[in-house]
XYZ file of C-alpha atoms in Angstrom:
216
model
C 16.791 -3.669 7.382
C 18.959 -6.708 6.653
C 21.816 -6.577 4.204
C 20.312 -7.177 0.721
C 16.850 -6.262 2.120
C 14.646 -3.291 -0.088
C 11.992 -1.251 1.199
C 8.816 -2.000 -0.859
C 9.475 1.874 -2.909
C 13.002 1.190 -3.381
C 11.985 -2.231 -5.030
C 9.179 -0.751 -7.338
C 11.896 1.530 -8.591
C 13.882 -1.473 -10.190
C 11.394 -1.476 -13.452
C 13.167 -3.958 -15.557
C 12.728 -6.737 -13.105
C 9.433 -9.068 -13.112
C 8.251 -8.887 -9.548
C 5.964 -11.530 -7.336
C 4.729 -11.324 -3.588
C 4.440 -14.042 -0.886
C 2.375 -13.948 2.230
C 2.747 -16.160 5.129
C -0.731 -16.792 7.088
C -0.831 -17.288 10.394
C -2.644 -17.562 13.631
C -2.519 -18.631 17.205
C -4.102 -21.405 18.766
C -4.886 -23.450 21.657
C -5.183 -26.996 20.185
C -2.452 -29.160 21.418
C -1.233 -32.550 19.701
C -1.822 -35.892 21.736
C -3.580 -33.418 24.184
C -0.212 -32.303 25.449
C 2.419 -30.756 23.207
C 0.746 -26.959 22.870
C 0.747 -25.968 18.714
C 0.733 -22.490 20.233
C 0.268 -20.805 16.572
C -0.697 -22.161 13.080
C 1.497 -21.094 9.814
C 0.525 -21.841 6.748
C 2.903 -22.625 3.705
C 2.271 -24.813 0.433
C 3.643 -27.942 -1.647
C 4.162 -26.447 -4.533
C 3.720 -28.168 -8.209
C 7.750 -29.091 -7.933
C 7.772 -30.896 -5.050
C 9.272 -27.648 -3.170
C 7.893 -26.122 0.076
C 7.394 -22.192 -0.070
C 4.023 -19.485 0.514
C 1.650 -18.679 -1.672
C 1.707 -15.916 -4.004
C 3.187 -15.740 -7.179
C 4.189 -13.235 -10.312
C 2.502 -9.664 -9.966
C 2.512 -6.446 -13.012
C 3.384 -3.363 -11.243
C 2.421 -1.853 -14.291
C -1.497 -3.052 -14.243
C -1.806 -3.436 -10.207
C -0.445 -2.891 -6.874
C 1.945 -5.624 -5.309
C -1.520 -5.706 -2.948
C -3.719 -6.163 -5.483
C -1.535 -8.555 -7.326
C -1.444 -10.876 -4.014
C -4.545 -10.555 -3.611
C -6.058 -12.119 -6.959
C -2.510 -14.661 -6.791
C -4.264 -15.713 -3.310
C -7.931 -16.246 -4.914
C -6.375 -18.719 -6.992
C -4.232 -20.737 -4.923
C -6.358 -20.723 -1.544
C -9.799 -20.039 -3.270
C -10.420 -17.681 -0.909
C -10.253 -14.045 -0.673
C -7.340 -12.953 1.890
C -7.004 -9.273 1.139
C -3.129 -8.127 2.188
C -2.813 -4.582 3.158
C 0.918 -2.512 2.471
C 1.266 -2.206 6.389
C 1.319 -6.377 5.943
C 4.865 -6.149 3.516
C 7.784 -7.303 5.379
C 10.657 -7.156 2.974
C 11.496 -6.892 -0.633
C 14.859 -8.702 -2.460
C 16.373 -10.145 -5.638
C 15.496 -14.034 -5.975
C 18.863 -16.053 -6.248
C 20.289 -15.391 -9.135
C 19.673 -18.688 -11.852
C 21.795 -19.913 -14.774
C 20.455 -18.772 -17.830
C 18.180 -16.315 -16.792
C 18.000 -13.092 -18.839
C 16.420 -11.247 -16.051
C 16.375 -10.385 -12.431
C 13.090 -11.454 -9.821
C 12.293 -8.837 -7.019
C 10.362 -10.822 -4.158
C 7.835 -9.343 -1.878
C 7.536 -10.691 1.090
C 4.366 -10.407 3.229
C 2.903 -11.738 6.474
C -0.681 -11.408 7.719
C -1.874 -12.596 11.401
C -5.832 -14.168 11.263
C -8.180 -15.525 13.368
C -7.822 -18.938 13.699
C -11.499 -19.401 11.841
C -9.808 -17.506 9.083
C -7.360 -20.182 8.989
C -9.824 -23.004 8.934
C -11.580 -21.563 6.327
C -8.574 -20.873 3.552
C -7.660 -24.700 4.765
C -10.809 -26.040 3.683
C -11.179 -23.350 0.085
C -7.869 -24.830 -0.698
C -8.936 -27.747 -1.253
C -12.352 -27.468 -2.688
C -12.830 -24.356 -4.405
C -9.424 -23.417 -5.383
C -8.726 -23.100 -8.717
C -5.103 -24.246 -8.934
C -5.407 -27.214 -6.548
C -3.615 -30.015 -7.552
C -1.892 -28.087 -10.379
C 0.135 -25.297 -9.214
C -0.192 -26.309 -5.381
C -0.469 -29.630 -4.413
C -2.083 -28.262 -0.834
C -1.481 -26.385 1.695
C 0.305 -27.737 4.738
C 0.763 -26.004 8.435
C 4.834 -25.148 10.239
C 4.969 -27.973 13.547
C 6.283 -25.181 15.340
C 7.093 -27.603 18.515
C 10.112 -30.603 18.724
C 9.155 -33.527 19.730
C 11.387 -36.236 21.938
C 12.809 -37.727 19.185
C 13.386 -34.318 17.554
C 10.514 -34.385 15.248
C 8.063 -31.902 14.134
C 9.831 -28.555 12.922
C 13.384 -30.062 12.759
C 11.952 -32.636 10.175
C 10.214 -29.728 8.793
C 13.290 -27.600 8.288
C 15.396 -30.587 6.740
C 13.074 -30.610 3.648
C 13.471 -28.198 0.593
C 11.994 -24.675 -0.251
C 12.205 -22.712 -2.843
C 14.092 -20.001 -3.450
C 14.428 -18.161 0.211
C 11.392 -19.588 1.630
C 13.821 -21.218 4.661
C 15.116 -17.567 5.391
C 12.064 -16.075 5.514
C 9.869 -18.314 7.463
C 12.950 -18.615 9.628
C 13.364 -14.835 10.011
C 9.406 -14.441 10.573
C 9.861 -17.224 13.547
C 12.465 -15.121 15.559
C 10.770 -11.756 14.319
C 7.537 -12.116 15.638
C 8.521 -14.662 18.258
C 6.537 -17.728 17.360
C 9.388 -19.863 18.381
C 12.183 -19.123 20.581
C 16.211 -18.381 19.299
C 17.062 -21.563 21.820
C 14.487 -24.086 19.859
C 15.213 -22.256 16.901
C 18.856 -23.369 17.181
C 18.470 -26.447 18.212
C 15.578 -27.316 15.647
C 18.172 -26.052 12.633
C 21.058 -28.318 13.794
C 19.256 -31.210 14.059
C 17.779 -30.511 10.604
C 20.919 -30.613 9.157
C 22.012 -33.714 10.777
C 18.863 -35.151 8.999
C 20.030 -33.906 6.083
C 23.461 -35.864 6.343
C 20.748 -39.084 6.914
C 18.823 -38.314 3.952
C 21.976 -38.365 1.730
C 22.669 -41.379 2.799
C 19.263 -42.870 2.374
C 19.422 -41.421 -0.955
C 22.514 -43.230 -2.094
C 21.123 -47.007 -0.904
C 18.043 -46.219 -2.840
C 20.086 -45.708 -5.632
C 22.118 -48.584 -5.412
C 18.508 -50.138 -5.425
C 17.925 -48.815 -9.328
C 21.646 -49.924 -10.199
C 21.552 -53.532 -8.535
C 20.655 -55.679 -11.773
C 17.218 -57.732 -11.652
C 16.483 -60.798 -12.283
């Protein structure tokens, strides 16, 4: 297990801490984009309410329900669709990064579930139109471009935007782990997301300048 990384027992034993679980869906697939580039598998993640990419879940009491249980009924209300996650589905448990101010400590669960890709469609389409917390907590669900493009789009773009909290690591880690994508794209998708990062910076200082130029 990876430095910093609990077993889910050794994480229920830190009491004092509030605790929430994650899930990443998944699937394969043999739709390709254009007809041409294969999508080979379809991963789910969300836009969350603060403009930051991560999965869904959310705050579970140990006290009242398993982490299981607890994902479960987080999942109802984000996808609006029942997804029950088994313990054989937990990946990894850690502390959150640690925040200023914060009086006390977050243990994240981390979980990831292969489906049928009709299981997919179907949370897809709940999300939007039964889900409770559309629009508020989630702003929708969106799916990993696992494949790079020419011009290096697709997941390098993806990469270059922000997550929340680990999010990055973990879909990163579940990538190479259950090889979806392979170390050499992995690589190579990464560096070019941070030379789009270097971009964006820049983009973000001209716009700005825009608000600070004085109007007329």
């Amino acid at each position: 297990m990876a430095s910093g990384q609990l077993s889910r027992d050794e994480a229920l034993e830190c009491s004092h801490s509030r605790h929430a679980c994650h899930v990443m869906l998944y699937s394969d697939t043999a739709s390709q984009l254009f007809g041409r580039i294969p999508i080979r598998h379809v991963v789910l993640m969300q836009m969350r309410f603060d403009g930051l990419l991560g999965f869904p879940g959310g705050l579970v009491e140990p006290s009242e329900e398993t982490l299981e249980e607890g994902l479960t009924r987080e999942l109802l209300e984000e996808l609006g669709v029942a997804v029950p996650v088994s313990i054989e589905d937990h990946v990894a448990s850690s502390f959150a990064p640690s925040r200023p101010g914060s009086s006390s400590r977050l243990m994240l669960h981390f979980y990831v579930k292969k489906m049928e890709e009709e299981g997919i469609l179907e949370v897809e389409k709940a999300a939007v139109s039964t889900a409770v917390d559309h629009g508020l907590e989630v702003m929708g669900m969106v799916r990993v471009p696992l494949y790079t493009t020419k011009s290096d789009g697709g997941l390098p773009f993806f990469l270059s935007h922000s997550f929340i909290g680990n999010a990055r690591s973990q879909l990163v880690d579940s990538l190479l782990r259950l090889h979806l994508v392979s170390p050499q794209e992995l690589r190579h998708a990464l560096r070019s997301s941070q030379r789009k990062h270097s971009e964006a910076a820049r983009d973000l200082r001209a716009a700005l300048e825009l608000t600070e130029a004085p109007r007329r």
